[in-house]
PDB file of C-alpha atoms in Angstrom:
ATOM      1  CA  MET A   1      90.807 347.828   0.253  1.00  0.00           C
ATOM      2  CA  ILE A   2      92.598 348.195   3.561  1.00  0.00           C
ATOM      3  CA  VAL A   3      94.085 351.538   4.611  1.00  0.00           C
ATOM      4  CA  VAL A   4      96.101 351.992   7.796  1.00  0.00           C
ATOM      5  CA  GLN A   5      96.901 355.408   9.238  1.00  0.00           C
ATOM      6  CA  GLY A   6      98.794 356.651  12.260  1.00  0.00           C
ATOM      7  CA  GLY A   7     100.981 354.539  14.499  1.00  0.00           C
ATOM      8  CA  THR A   8     104.520 353.396  13.820  1.00  0.00           C
ATOM      9  CA  PRO A   9     105.716 351.861  10.547  1.00  0.00           C
ATOM     10  CA  ASN A  10     105.747 348.401  12.189  1.00  0.00           C
ATOM     11  CA  GLN A  11     102.247 348.876  13.602  1.00  0.00           C
ATOM     12  CA  ARG A  12     100.982 349.843  10.149  1.00  0.00           C
ATOM     13  CA  LYS A  13     102.781 346.959   8.414  1.00  0.00           C
ATOM     14  CA  TYR A  14     101.591 344.279  10.821  1.00  0.00           C
ATOM     15  CA  ALA A  15      98.061 345.716  11.069  1.00  0.00           C
ATOM     16  CA  GLU A  16      97.651 345.611   7.297  1.00  0.00           C
ATOM     17  CA  SER A  17      99.039 342.082   7.180  1.00  0.00           C
ATOM     18  CA  MET A  18      96.670 340.941   9.960  1.00  0.00           C
ATOM     19  CA  ALA A  19      93.666 342.559   8.273  1.00  0.00           C
ATOM     20  CA  VAL A  20      94.461 340.892   4.945  1.00  0.00           C
ATOM     21  CA  TYR A  21      94.938 337.531   6.685  1.00  0.00           C
ATOM     22  CA  VAL A  22      91.668 337.693   8.658  1.00  0.00           C
ATOM     23  CA  CYS A  23      89.593 338.946   5.721  1.00  0.00           C
ATOM     24  CA  ARG A  24      90.903 336.107   3.537  1.00  0.00           C
ATOM     25  CA  LYS A  25      90.228 333.594   6.311  1.00  0.00           C
ATOM     26  CA  PHE A  26      86.622 334.791   6.614  1.00  0.00           C
ATOM     27  CA  GLY A  27      86.164 335.140   2.844  1.00  0.00           C
ATOM     28  CA  ILE A  28      85.145 338.799   3.043  1.00  0.00           C
ATOM     29  CA  THR A  29      86.265 341.835   1.020  1.00  0.00           C
ATOM     30  CA  PRO A  30      85.309 344.933   3.013  1.00  0.00           C
ATOM     31  CA  ASN A  31      86.887 348.365   2.737  1.00  0.00           C
ATOM     32  CA  ILE A  32      88.542 349.000   6.101  1.00  0.00           C
ATOM     33  CA  LEU A  33      90.199 352.102   7.493  1.00  0.00           C
ATOM     34  CA  ILE A  34      92.381 351.190  10.484  1.00  0.00           C
ATOM     35  CA  SER A  35      93.406 354.201  12.571  1.00  0.00           C
ATOM     36  CA  PHE A  36      95.820 354.232  15.474  1.00  0.00           C
ATOM     37  CA  LYS A  37      94.504 356.728  18.011  1.00  0.00           C
ATOM     38  CA  ARG A  38      95.546 358.229  21.313  1.00  0.00           C
ATOM     39  CA  MET A  39      93.043 356.687  23.730  1.00  0.00           C
ATOM     40  CA  SER A  40      94.845 357.241  27.024  1.00  0.00           C
ATOM     41  CA  ASN A  41      91.714 357.792  29.127  1.00  0.00           C
ATOM     42  CA  ASP A  42      89.771 355.000  27.454  1.00  0.00           C
ATOM     43  CA  ALA A  43      89.596 351.542  29.027  1.00  0.00           C
ATOM     44  CA  ASN A  44      88.788 350.056  25.609  1.00  0.00           C
ATOM     45  CA  TYR A  45      91.585 349.002  23.295  1.00  0.00           C
ATOM     46  CA  GLY A  46      89.660 349.329  20.060  1.00  0.00           C
ATOM     47  CA  TYR A  47      86.396 349.884  18.238  1.00  0.00           C
ATOM     48  CA  ALA A  48      84.873 348.703  14.973  1.00  0.00           C
ATOM     49  CA  CYS A  49      82.224 350.797  13.207  1.00  0.00           C
ATOM     50  CA  ASP A  50      79.953 349.826  10.339  1.00  0.00           C
ATOM     51  CA  LEU A  51      79.844 352.933   8.149  1.00  0.00           C
ATOM     52  CA  GLU A  52      77.894 352.055   4.973  1.00  0.00           C
ATOM     53  CA  ASP A  53      78.258 350.315   1.624  1.00  0.00           C
ATOM     54  CA  ASN A  54      80.848 347.738   2.815  1.00  0.00           C
ATOM     55  CA  ASP A  55      82.966 350.451   4.486  1.00  0.00           C
ATOM     56  CA  TYR A  56      84.229 349.933   8.038  1.00  0.00           C
ATOM     57  CA  GLU A  57      86.461 351.813  10.421  1.00  0.00           C
ATOM     58  CA  ILE A  58      88.566 350.312  13.166  1.00  0.00           C
ATOM     59  CA  GLU A  59      90.237 352.455  15.809  1.00  0.00           C
ATOM     60  CA  ILE A  60      93.050 350.931  17.845  1.00  0.00           C
ATOM     61  CA  LYS A  61      94.758 352.354  20.935  1.00  0.00           C
ATOM     62  CA  ARG A  62      98.193 353.225  19.617  1.00  0.00           C
ATOM     63  CA  SER A  63     100.025 352.772  22.932  1.00  0.00           C
ATOM     64  CA  LEU A  64      99.379 349.020  23.038  1.00  0.00           C
ATOM     65  CA  ARG A  65     102.249 346.559  22.818  1.00  0.00           C
ATOM     66  CA  MET A  66     102.452 344.795  19.455  1.00  0.00           C
ATOM     67  CA  ARG A  67     100.823 341.498  20.523  1.00  0.00           C
ATOM     68  CA  GLU A  68      98.022 343.338  22.363  1.00  0.00           C
ATOM     69  CA  MET A  69      97.494 345.569  19.372  1.00  0.00           C
ATOM     70  CA  LEU A  70      97.249 342.657  16.958  1.00  0.00           C
ATOM     71  CA  THR A  71      94.921 340.562  19.125  1.00  0.00           C
ATOM     72  CA  THR A  72      92.753 343.667  19.577  1.00  0.00           C
ATOM     73  CA  LEU A  73      92.756 344.177  15.819  1.00  0.00           C
ATOM     74  CA  ALA A  74      91.825 340.512  15.288  1.00  0.00           C
ATOM     75  CA  HIS A  75      88.940 340.999  17.754  1.00  0.00           C
ATOM     76  CA  GLU A  76      87.695 344.061  15.873  1.00  0.00           C
ATOM     77  CA  LEU A  77      88.064 342.255  12.535  1.00  0.00           C
ATOM     78  CA  VAL A  78      85.764 339.513  13.862  1.00  0.00           C
ATOM     79  CA  HIS A  79      83.218 342.305  14.409  1.00  0.00           C
ATOM     80  CA  VAL A  80      83.744 343.493  10.824  1.00  0.00           C
ATOM     81  CA  LYS A  81      83.029 339.923   9.650  1.00  0.00           C
ATOM     82  CA  GLN A  82      79.895 339.930  11.797  1.00  0.00           C
ATOM     83  CA  TYR A  83      78.744 343.216  10.238  1.00  0.00           C
ATOM     84  CA  VAL A  84      79.474 341.994   6.699  1.00  0.00           C
ATOM     85  CA  LYS A  85      77.565 338.745   7.252  1.00  0.00           C
ATOM     86  CA  GLY A  86      74.704 340.322   9.225  1.00  0.00           C
ATOM     87  CA  GLU A  87      75.585 338.432  12.409  1.00  0.00           C
ATOM     88  CA  ILE A  88      75.271 341.317  14.891  1.00  0.00           C
ATOM     89  CA  PRO A  89      71.705 341.510  16.204  1.00  0.00           C
ATOM     90  CA  GLU A  90      69.713 344.660  16.837  1.00  0.00           C
ATOM     91  CA  GLY A  91      70.045 346.084  20.332  1.00  0.00           C
ATOM     92  CA  ILE A  92      73.721 345.129  20.637  1.00  0.00           C
ATOM     93  CA  SER A  93      74.146 347.264  23.729  1.00  0.00           C
ATOM     94  CA  ASP A  94      71.503 345.290  25.633  1.00  0.00           C
ATOM     95  CA  GLY A  95      72.622 342.981  28.412  1.00  0.00           C
ATOM     96  CA  ASP A  96      75.986 342.270  29.929  1.00  0.00           C
ATOM     97  CA  TYR A  97      78.944 342.842  27.569  1.00  0.00           C
ATOM     98  CA  TRP A  98      80.413 339.391  28.299  1.00  0.00           C
ATOM     99  CA  ASP A  99      77.111 337.628  27.517  1.00  0.00           C
ATOM    100  CA  ARG A 100      76.649 339.131  24.058  1.00  0.00           C
ATOM    101  CA  PRO A 101      77.109 336.396  21.405  1.00  0.00           C
ATOM    102  CA  HIS A 102      79.133 338.644  19.093  1.00  0.00           C
ATOM    103  CA  GLU A 103      81.554 339.503  21.926  1.00  0.00           C
ATOM    104  CA  ILE A 104      81.853 335.846  22.944  1.00  0.00           C
ATOM    105  CA  GLU A 105      82.864 335.009  19.367  1.00  0.00           C
ATOM    106  CA  ALA A 106      85.286 337.940  19.060  1.00  0.00           C
ATOM    107  CA  HIS A 107      87.022 337.184  22.364  1.00  0.00           C
ATOM    108  CA  GLY A 108      87.059 333.491  21.564  1.00  0.00           C
ATOM    109  CA  ARG A 109      88.711 333.936  18.173  1.00  0.00           C
ATOM    110  CA  GLU A 110      91.171 336.813  18.722  1.00  0.00           C
ATOM    111  CA  THR A 111      94.061 334.761  20.160  1.00  0.00           C
ATOM    112  CA  GLY A 112      93.758 331.917  17.668  1.00  0.00           C
ATOM    113  CA  LEU A 113      93.702 334.353  14.754  1.00  0.00           C
ATOM    114  CA  PHE A 114      96.800 336.076  16.127  1.00  0.00           C
ATOM    115  CA  ILE A 115      98.691 332.794  16.652  1.00  0.00           C
ATOM    116  CA  ARG A 116      97.867 331.463  13.179  1.00  0.00           C
ATOM    117  CA  TRP A 117      98.781 334.814  11.594  1.00  0.00           C
ATOM    118  CA  ALA A 118     102.135 334.828  13.461  1.00  0.00           C
ATOM    119  CA  GLU A 119     102.861 331.248  12.396  1.00  0.00           C
ATOM    120  CA  GLN A 120     101.942 331.917   8.772  1.00  0.00           C
ATOM    121  CA  ASN A 121     104.200 334.981   8.723  1.00  0.00           C
ATOM    122  CA  LYS A 122     107.053 333.120  10.447  1.00  0.00           C
ATOM    123  CA  LEU A 123     106.907 335.457  13.444  1.00  0.00           C
ATOM    124  CA  ALA A 124     105.879 332.948  16.128  1.00  0.00           C
ATOM    125  CA  HIS A 125     109.492 332.706  17.379  1.00  0.00           C
ATOM    126  CA  LYS A 126     109.710 336.460  18.055  1.00  0.00           C
ATOM    127  CA  LYS A 127     109.674 337.444  21.715  1.00  0.00           C
ATOM    128  CA  TRP A 128     106.869 340.001  21.226  1.00  0.00           C
ATOM    129  CA  THR A 129     104.518 337.310  19.930  1.00  0.00           C
ATOM    130  CA  GLN A 130     104.726 335.360  23.191  1.00  0.00           C
ATOM    131  CA  LEU A 131     102.387 335.871  26.123  1.00  0.00           C
ATOM    132  CA  SER A 132     103.931 337.929  28.898  1.00  0.00           C
ATOM    133  CA  VAL A 133     103.907 336.025  32.142  1.00  0.00           C
TER     134      VAL A 133
END
């Protein structure tokens, strides 16, 4: 079950759609609460937390532009997959953030997941799905 709270109606609609898409792609069926939060003083765009019993919470900075929000959500959903499949090692805060295998995977997959989701949902032609240059 996926529940989305906060944010705008479009943020909620697209976030739910992205979560369904990514979970199907990874073949996982977690319970996820996605919350749009005010994170103005936070440099991070999102967080994923493993609660218990297949329950996960994702917090997303609500002020992000739509593409940024959805790539951030895709990144956090990769972490949910890693939790579900036991792919995040103990001591995840050890070492440089950019050298952590689970972060390398999440950063490496976020854009591709977003692009494929946009194509599947016939949104790839929309201006907001394009990279800002």
